[in-house]
XYZ file of C-alpha atoms in Angstrom:
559
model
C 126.364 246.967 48.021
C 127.416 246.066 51.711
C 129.262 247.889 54.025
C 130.785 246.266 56.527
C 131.742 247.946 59.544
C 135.380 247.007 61.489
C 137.359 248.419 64.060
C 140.708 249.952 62.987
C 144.166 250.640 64.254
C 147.030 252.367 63.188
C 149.005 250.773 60.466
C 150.010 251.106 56.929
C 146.423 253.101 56.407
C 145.754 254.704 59.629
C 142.095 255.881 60.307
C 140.449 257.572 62.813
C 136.422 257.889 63.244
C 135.245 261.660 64.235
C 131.859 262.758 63.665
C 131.145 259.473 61.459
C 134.014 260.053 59.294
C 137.517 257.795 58.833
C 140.262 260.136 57.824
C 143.440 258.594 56.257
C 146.580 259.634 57.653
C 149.523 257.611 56.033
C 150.624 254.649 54.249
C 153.484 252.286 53.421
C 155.358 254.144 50.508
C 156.617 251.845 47.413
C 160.146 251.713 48.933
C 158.907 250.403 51.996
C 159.280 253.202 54.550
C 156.041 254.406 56.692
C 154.912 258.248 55.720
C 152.274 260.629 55.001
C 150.491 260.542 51.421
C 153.486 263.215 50.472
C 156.179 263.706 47.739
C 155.609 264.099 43.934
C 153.382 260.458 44.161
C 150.743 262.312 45.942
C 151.068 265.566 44.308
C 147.791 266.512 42.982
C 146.466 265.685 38.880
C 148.071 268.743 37.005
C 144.631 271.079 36.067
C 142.314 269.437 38.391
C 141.810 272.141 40.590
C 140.346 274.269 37.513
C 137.625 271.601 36.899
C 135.062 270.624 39.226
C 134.195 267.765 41.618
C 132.806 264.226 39.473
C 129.149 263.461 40.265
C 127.220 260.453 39.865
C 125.388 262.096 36.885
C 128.693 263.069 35.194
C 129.250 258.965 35.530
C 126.116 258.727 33.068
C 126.942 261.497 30.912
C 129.747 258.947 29.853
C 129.577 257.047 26.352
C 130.704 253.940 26.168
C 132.507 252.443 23.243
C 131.845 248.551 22.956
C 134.345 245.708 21.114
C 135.303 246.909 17.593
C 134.757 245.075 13.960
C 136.738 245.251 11.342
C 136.306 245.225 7.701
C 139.001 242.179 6.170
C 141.142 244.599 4.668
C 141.411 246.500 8.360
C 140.143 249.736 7.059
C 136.834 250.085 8.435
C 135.722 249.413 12.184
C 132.099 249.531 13.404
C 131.278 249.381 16.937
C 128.569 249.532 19.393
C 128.095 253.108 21.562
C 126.236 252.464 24.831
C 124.332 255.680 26.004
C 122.413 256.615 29.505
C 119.863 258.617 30.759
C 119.948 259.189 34.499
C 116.743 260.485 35.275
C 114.631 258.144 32.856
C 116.503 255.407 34.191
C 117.106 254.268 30.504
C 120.194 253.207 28.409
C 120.460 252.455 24.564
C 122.916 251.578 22.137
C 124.015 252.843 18.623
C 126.154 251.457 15.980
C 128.644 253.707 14.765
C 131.780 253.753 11.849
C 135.265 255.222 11.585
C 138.273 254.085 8.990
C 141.281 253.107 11.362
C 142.994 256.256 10.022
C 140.552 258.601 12.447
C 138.903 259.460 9.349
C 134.725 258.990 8.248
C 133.330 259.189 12.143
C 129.555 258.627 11.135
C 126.565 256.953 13.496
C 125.058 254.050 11.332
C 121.976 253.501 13.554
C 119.919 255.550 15.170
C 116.495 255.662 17.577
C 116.886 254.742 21.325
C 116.793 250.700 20.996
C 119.733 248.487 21.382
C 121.578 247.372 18.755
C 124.395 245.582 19.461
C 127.103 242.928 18.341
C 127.747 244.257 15.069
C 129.768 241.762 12.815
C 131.104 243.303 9.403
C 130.142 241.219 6.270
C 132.810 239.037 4.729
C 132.532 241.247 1.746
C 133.132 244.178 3.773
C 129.545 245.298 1.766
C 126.975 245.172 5.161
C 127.240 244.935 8.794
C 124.983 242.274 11.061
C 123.844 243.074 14.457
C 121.413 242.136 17.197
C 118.508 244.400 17.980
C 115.418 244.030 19.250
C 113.440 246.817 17.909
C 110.480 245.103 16.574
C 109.732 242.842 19.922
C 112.218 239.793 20.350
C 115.955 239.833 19.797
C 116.672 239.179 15.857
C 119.085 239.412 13.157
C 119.223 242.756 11.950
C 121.316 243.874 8.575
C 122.033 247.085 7.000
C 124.552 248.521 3.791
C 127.852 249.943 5.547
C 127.622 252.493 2.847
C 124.566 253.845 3.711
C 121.140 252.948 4.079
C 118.315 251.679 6.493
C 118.689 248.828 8.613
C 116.449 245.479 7.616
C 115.252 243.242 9.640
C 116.602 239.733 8.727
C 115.133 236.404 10.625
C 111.354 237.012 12.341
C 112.227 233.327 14.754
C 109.545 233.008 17.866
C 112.456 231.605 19.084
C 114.460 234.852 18.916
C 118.486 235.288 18.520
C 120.849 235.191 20.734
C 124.785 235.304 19.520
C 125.606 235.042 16.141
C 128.755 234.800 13.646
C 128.318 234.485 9.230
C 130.127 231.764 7.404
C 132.912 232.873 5.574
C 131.496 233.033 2.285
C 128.581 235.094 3.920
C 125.859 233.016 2.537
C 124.867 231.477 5.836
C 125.100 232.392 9.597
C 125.717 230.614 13.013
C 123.558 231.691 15.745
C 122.177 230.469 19.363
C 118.656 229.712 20.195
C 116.817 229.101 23.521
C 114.036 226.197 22.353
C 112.734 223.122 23.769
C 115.289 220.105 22.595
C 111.889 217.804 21.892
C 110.710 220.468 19.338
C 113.832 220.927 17.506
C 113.377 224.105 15.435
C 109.489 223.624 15.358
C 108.181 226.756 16.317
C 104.775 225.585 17.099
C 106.329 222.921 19.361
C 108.132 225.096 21.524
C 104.828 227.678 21.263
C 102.560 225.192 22.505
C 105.027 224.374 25.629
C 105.719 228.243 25.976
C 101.931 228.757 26.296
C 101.365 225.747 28.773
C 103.316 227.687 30.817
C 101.525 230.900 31.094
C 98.636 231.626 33.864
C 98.077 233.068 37.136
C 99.673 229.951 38.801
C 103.413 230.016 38.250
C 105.190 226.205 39.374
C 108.888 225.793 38.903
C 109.619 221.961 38.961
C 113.507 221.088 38.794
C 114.831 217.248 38.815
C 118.302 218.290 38.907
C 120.742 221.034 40.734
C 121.294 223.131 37.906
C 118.713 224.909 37.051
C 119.076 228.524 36.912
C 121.791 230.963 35.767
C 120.962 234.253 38.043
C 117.605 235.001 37.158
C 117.410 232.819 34.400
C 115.369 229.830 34.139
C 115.854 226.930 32.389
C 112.228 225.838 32.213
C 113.383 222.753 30.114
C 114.866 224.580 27.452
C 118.578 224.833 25.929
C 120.908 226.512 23.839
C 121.080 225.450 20.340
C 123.392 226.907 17.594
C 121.301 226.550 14.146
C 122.155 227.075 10.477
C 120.514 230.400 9.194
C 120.875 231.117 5.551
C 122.428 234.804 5.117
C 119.507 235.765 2.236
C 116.647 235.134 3.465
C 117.076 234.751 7.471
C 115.553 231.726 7.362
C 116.841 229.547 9.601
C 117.446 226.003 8.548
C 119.439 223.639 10.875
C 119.984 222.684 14.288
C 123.403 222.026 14.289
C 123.500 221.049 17.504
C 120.665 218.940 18.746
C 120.228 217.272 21.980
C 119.483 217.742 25.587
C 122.746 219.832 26.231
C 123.383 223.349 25.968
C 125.710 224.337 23.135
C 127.835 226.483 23.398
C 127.993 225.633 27.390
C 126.779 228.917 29.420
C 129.343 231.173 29.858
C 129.548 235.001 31.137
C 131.569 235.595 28.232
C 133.962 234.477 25.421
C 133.223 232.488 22.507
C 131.123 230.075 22.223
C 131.504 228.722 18.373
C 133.429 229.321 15.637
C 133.594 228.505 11.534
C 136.369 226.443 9.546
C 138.176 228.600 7.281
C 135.966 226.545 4.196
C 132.734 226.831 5.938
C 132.095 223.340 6.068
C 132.826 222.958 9.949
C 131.663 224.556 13.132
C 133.547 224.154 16.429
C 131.960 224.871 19.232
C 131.868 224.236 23.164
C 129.725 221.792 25.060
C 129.665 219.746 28.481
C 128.135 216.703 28.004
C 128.683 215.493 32.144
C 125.053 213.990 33.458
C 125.914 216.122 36.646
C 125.994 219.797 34.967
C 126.320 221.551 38.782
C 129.474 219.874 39.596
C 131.438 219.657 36.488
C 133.338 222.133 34.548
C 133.832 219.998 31.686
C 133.217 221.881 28.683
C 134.662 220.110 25.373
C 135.333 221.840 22.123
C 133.288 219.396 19.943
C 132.818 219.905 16.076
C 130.260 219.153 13.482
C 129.505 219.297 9.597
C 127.330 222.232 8.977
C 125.985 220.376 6.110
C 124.342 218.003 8.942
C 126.012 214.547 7.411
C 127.098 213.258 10.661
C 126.836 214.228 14.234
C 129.084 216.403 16.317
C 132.913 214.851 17.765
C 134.714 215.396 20.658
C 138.063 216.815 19.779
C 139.104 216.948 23.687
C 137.663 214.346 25.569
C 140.956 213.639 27.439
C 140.854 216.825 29.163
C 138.702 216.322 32.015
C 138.894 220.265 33.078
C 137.478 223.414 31.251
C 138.223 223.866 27.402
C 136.700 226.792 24.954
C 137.402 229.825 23.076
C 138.278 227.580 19.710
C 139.191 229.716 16.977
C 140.600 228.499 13.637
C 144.062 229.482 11.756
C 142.938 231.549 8.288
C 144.779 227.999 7.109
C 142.652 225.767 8.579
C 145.592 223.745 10.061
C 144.803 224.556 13.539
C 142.257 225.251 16.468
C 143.542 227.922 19.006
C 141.656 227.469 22.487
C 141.970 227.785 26.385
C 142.164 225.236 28.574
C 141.771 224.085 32.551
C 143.318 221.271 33.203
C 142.071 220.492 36.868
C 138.315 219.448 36.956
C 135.391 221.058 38.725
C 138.070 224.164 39.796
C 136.467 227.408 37.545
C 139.818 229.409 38.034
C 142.175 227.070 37.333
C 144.706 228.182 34.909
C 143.457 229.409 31.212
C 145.958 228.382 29.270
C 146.458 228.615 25.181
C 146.403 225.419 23.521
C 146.637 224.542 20.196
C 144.385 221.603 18.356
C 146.594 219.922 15.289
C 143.355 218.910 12.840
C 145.491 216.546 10.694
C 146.646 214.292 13.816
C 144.616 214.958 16.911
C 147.561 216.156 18.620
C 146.669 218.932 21.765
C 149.846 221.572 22.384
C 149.624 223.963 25.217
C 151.557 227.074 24.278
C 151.475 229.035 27.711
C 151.606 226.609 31.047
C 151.971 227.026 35.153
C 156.078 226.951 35.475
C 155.978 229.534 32.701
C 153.423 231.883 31.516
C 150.997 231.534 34.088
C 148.591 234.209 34.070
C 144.495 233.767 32.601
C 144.542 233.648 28.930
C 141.248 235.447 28.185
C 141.187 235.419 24.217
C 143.340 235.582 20.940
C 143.491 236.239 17.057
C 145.503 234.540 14.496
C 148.047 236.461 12.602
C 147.248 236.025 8.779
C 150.337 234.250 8.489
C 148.560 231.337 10.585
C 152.372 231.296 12.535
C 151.635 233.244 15.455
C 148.791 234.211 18.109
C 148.264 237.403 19.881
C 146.531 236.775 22.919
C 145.313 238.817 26.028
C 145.832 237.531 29.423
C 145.122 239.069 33.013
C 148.258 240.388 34.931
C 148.953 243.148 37.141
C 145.312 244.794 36.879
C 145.165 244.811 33.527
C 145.158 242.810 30.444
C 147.451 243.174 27.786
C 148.282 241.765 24.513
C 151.007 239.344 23.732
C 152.134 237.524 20.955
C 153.251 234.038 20.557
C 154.701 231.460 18.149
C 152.938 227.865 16.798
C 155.688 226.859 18.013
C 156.051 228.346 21.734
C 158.508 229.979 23.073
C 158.326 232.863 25.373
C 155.342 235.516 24.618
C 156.108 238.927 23.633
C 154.258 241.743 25.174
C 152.451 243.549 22.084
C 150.228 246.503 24.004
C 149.573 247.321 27.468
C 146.978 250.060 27.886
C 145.167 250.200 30.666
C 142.092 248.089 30.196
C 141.263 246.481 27.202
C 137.564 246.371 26.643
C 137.715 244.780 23.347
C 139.995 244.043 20.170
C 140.679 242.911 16.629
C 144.287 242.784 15.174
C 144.434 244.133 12.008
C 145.733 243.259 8.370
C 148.891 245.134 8.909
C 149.377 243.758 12.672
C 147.467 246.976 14.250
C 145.584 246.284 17.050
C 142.286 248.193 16.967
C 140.561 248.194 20.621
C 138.186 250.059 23.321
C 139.936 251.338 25.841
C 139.971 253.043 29.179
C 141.636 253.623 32.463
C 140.417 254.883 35.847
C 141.070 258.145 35.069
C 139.954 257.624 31.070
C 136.853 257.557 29.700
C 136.290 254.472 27.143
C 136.891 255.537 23.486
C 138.411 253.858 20.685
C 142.025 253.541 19.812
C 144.495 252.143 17.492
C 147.984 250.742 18.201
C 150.753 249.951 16.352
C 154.021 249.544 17.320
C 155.223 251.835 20.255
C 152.793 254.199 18.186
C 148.902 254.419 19.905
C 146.178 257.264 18.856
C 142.215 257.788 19.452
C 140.321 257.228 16.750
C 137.166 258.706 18.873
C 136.227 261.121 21.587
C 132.741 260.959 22.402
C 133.521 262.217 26.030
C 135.644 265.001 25.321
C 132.701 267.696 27.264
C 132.968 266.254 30.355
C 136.908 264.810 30.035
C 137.432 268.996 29.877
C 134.785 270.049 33.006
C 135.157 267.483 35.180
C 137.961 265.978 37.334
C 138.630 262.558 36.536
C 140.981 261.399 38.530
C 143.481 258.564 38.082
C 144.921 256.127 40.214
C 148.015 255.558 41.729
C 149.519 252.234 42.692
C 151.383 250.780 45.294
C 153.247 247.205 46.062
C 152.789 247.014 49.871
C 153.725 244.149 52.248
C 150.659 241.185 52.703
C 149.763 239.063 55.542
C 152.839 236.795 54.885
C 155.188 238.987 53.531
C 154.170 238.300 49.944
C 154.031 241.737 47.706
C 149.837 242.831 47.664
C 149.197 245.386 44.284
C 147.067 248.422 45.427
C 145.004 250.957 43.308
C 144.725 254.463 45.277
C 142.517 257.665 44.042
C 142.860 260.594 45.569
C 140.110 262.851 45.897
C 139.096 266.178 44.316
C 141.334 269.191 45.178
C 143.829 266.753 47.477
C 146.075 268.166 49.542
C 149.274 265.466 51.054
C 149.159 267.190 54.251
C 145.224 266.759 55.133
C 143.593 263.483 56.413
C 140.560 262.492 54.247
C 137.834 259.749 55.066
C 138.803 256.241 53.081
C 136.592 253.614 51.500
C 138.765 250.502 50.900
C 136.666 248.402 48.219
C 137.165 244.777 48.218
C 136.531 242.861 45.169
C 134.664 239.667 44.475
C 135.076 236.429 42.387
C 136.483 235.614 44.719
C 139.002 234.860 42.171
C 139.401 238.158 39.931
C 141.215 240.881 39.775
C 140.626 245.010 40.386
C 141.698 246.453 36.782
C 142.956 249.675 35.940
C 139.343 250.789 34.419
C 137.000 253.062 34.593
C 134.278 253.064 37.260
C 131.762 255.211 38.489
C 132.104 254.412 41.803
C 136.301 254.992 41.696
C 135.123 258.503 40.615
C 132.289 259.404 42.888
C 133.723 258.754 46.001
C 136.759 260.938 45.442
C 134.354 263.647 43.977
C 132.769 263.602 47.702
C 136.160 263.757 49.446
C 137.045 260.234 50.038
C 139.920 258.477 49.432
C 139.444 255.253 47.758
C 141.490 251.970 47.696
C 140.935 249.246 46.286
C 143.951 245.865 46.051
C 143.945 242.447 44.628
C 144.820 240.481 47.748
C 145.544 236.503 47.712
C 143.132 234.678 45.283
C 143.275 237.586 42.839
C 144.020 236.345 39.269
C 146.970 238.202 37.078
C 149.724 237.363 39.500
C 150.375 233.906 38.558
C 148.315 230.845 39.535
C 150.318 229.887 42.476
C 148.496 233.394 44.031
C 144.940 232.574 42.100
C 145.054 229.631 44.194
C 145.712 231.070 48.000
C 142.199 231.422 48.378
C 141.422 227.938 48.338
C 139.558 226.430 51.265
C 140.427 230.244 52.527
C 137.743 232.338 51.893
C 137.701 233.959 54.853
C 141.281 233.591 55.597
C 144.274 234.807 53.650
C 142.567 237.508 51.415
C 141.360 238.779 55.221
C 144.763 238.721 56.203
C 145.884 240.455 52.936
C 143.251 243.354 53.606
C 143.728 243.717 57.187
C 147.308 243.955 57.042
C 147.123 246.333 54.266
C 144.555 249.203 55.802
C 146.136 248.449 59.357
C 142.744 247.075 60.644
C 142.173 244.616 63.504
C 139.175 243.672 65.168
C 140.849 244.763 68.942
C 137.800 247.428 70.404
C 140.307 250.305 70.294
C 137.267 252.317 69.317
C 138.384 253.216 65.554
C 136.432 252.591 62.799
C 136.728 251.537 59.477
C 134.666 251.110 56.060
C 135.200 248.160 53.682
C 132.681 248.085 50.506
């Protein structure tokens, strides 16, 4: 984390420096007017004062509930519990059960290893999931009625993500290998071992060649054919000297035809990989009788996320339509299988906020997708046809979600001032179906934000997250910690965060606002921040905390 120190002034946040510490004076209210953090906004949380102050080891005390799965007839969701231990430095996670009625709340695995991604059966019978309790990452499978948990494939190669076939006789999954060795395991174990020694040489012939702290080393991403029985794992679907799916920090990658006999999935076939964000959804026979197709080779910008109508009739995706520009515009689009045709359902004029995934209804007639907007990302619901979405939930953040049989949406979800558990929504009717952090929800003060709408550097409306701290009183100045987000195209979400809690558990006020170049305010305001880095999001923070860099001797702290 950096900490970046400016001087301050007066203004909408005025600070003042006094022994090392900024206290926070006033702000711009919603209507507009100057004043002091007073009124019923800035009241304090009803029973706050009766619990004590959040600390960093409450933060890890914290479960969190991962994306949900359901069974097909929407009875049965099993999800992935993420655990911590502060002092050992250690986290873990467990698979756990409940029916969707807050009934049958049972752990399914157990043992401090981490098991994760698991994807309910087709028959409803067993649950798949990644663990990598015996060494490498593999396919792991276990009864949903009971039972221990069996390892499934024993690959060198290791697993990475994974999806069964709709029959449940085969499965999908992503491999790291060598594309000269194919599947041969000895291949890519000879290479892997020419690798190994005291003296460690990275050689790269072209720009891309690390994601983070990831090396490529040569290899890709392959999706293969793994048969459901026996784990073995019988056909790379996808061979070549690309990475398929493309690398992505999240999303999906590939997806089955209704029948089986297809897998979509995303690619980018450009010679230069640094430069180019053009990712095609591309399909192939997973019987291996001919080689894998383009479906959107006119698009010269970002497409993924393909997902299949339960009729097969249709591939929903996102697309980008400007090249090499990452936050260009998600929009939903919709690939006609009988003609070719490519329909974009949401579109900049219209609905123009990031379309970050969707589900078919059963029907095949509608989507409900979630899309960033006004720090947070709620569920809509559109027709095949278009038309203008419907809002279906908004609740906070949305970690995660599957729409149901019924048209429930089943989802993780938390807030800054929640704790993630798991809930269930349907209609104007919404319910937890867990509370794993109900012992420190009832000790400790969580507290929740508050938001304003305050005036940016060119008179455009700037959306502001503000939590007070522990035992805050209106009339008392408090030191401030404005946090600026990165991206640089994103957005601050209404989500829980250690670091939204600590700070106000230590006294400090914390703010934190989605200033030009955040997304989920339309595109037009996604795209202020280009060739403006340094510019107009400045502008948007300066003008909001009051600061200017004028020697007046005041001080202020942006994180």
């Amino acid at each position: 984390m950096i900490v970046q120190t400016v001087v301050a002034r007066a203004g909408r946040w005025q600070g003042w420096l006094a022994a090392g510490v900024l206290a926070l004076a006033g702000c711009t209210s919603p209507g507009g007017g100057a004043g002091a953090l007073g009124g019923t906004q800035w009241a304090d949380v009803p029973g706050a004062a009766a619990k004590r102050a959040f600390e960093i080891a409450d933060f890890y005390r914290c479960a969190t509930v991962g994306a949900p799965r359901l069974t097909a007839d929407g009875s049965l969701a099993v999800f992935g519990l993420r655990r911590y231990e502060l002092a050992a430095g250690k986290s873990w996670s467990e698979l756990w059960a409940v029916r969707t009625d807050g009934s049958g709340l049972r752990q399914l695995t157990a043992g401090r290893t981490n098991d994760t991604d698991p994807q309910v059966a087709p028959d409803g019978r067993s649950v798949a999931f990644l663990s990598a309790r015996s060494g490498a990452t593999q396919l792991w499978t276990m009864p949903l009625d009971g039972g221990e948990p069996r390892q499934l494939t024993f690959s060198a190669l290791g697993i990475g993500s994974f999806a069964w076939s709709p029959d449940g006789k085969h499965m999908a999954a992503t491999v790291e290998l060598w594309p000269e060795c194919g599947l041969d395991e000895a291949c890519n174990g000879r290479i892997a071992k020419g690798l190994e020694g005291k003296l460690q040489v990275r050689v790269a012939d072209e720009l891309l060649y690390r994601h983070w702290t990831s090396w490529h080393q040569g290899k890709r991403t392959h999706i293969v054919l793994g048969d459901a029985a026996s784990g073995a794992l019988v056909r790379d679907l996808t061979p070549g000297e690309f990475d398929a799916p493309a690398f992505s920090l999240g999303g999906r990658g590939f997806a089955w035809s209704p029948d089986g006999k297809e897998l979509c999935f995303v690619s980018n076939h450009d010679a230069e990989q640094a430069s180019s964000t053009n990712s095609d959804l591309w399909v192939v026979p997973t019987d291996g009788s001919a080689s894998a197709r383009n479906l959107t080779d006119a698009n010269d910008g970002w497409d993924g996320g393909p997902l299949y109508s339960p009729d097969g009739k249709w591939i929903a995706f996102q697309s980008q339509a400007t090249p090499g520009y990452e936050s260009d515009l998600k929009r939903l689009a919709l690939y006609e299988r009988a003609s070719g045709a490519v329909r974009y359902l949401t579109e900049r004029g219209g609905f123009d906020d990031m379309v970050e995934d969707m589900r078919w209804t059963p029907d095949s007639r509608e989507l409900v997708f979630q899309a960033e907007n006004h720090g947070r990302n709620p569920l809509y619901r559109i027709g095949v046809g278009g038309g203008e979405p419907a809002l279906v939930l908004r609740h906070g953040f949305i970690a995660g979600w599957e729409l149901g049989a019924r048209g429930e949406v089943v989802y993780a979800h938390r807030r800054v001032g929640e704790t993630t558990e798991l809930c269930v929504a349907s209609g104007e009717t919404r319910r937890a179906l867990t509370n794993f952090n109900a012992a420190v929800v009832s000790e400790v003060d969580i507290r929740p934000a508050q938001e304003l709408w305050l005036e940016g550097a060119d008179g455009r409306k700037v959306h502001t997250f503000v939590v007070t701290p522990h035992g805050f009183d209106p009339s008392k100045r408090y030191p401030l910690v404005l946090n600026v987000h990165g991206g640089p195209q994103s957005q601050w979400t209404d989500a829980f965060r250690g670091d939204w809690q600590v700070y106000p558990g230590k006294g400090y006020v914390v703010a934190f606002c989605n200033p030009a170049g955040s997304t989920g305010y339309g595109q037009d305001f996604t795209d202020a921040i280009t060739g403006e880095w340094g510019g107009r999001p400045f502008d948007d923070l300066t003008a909001h905390v009051g600061i200017a860099l004028d020697g007046d001797g005041d001080r202020c702290l942006l994180v």
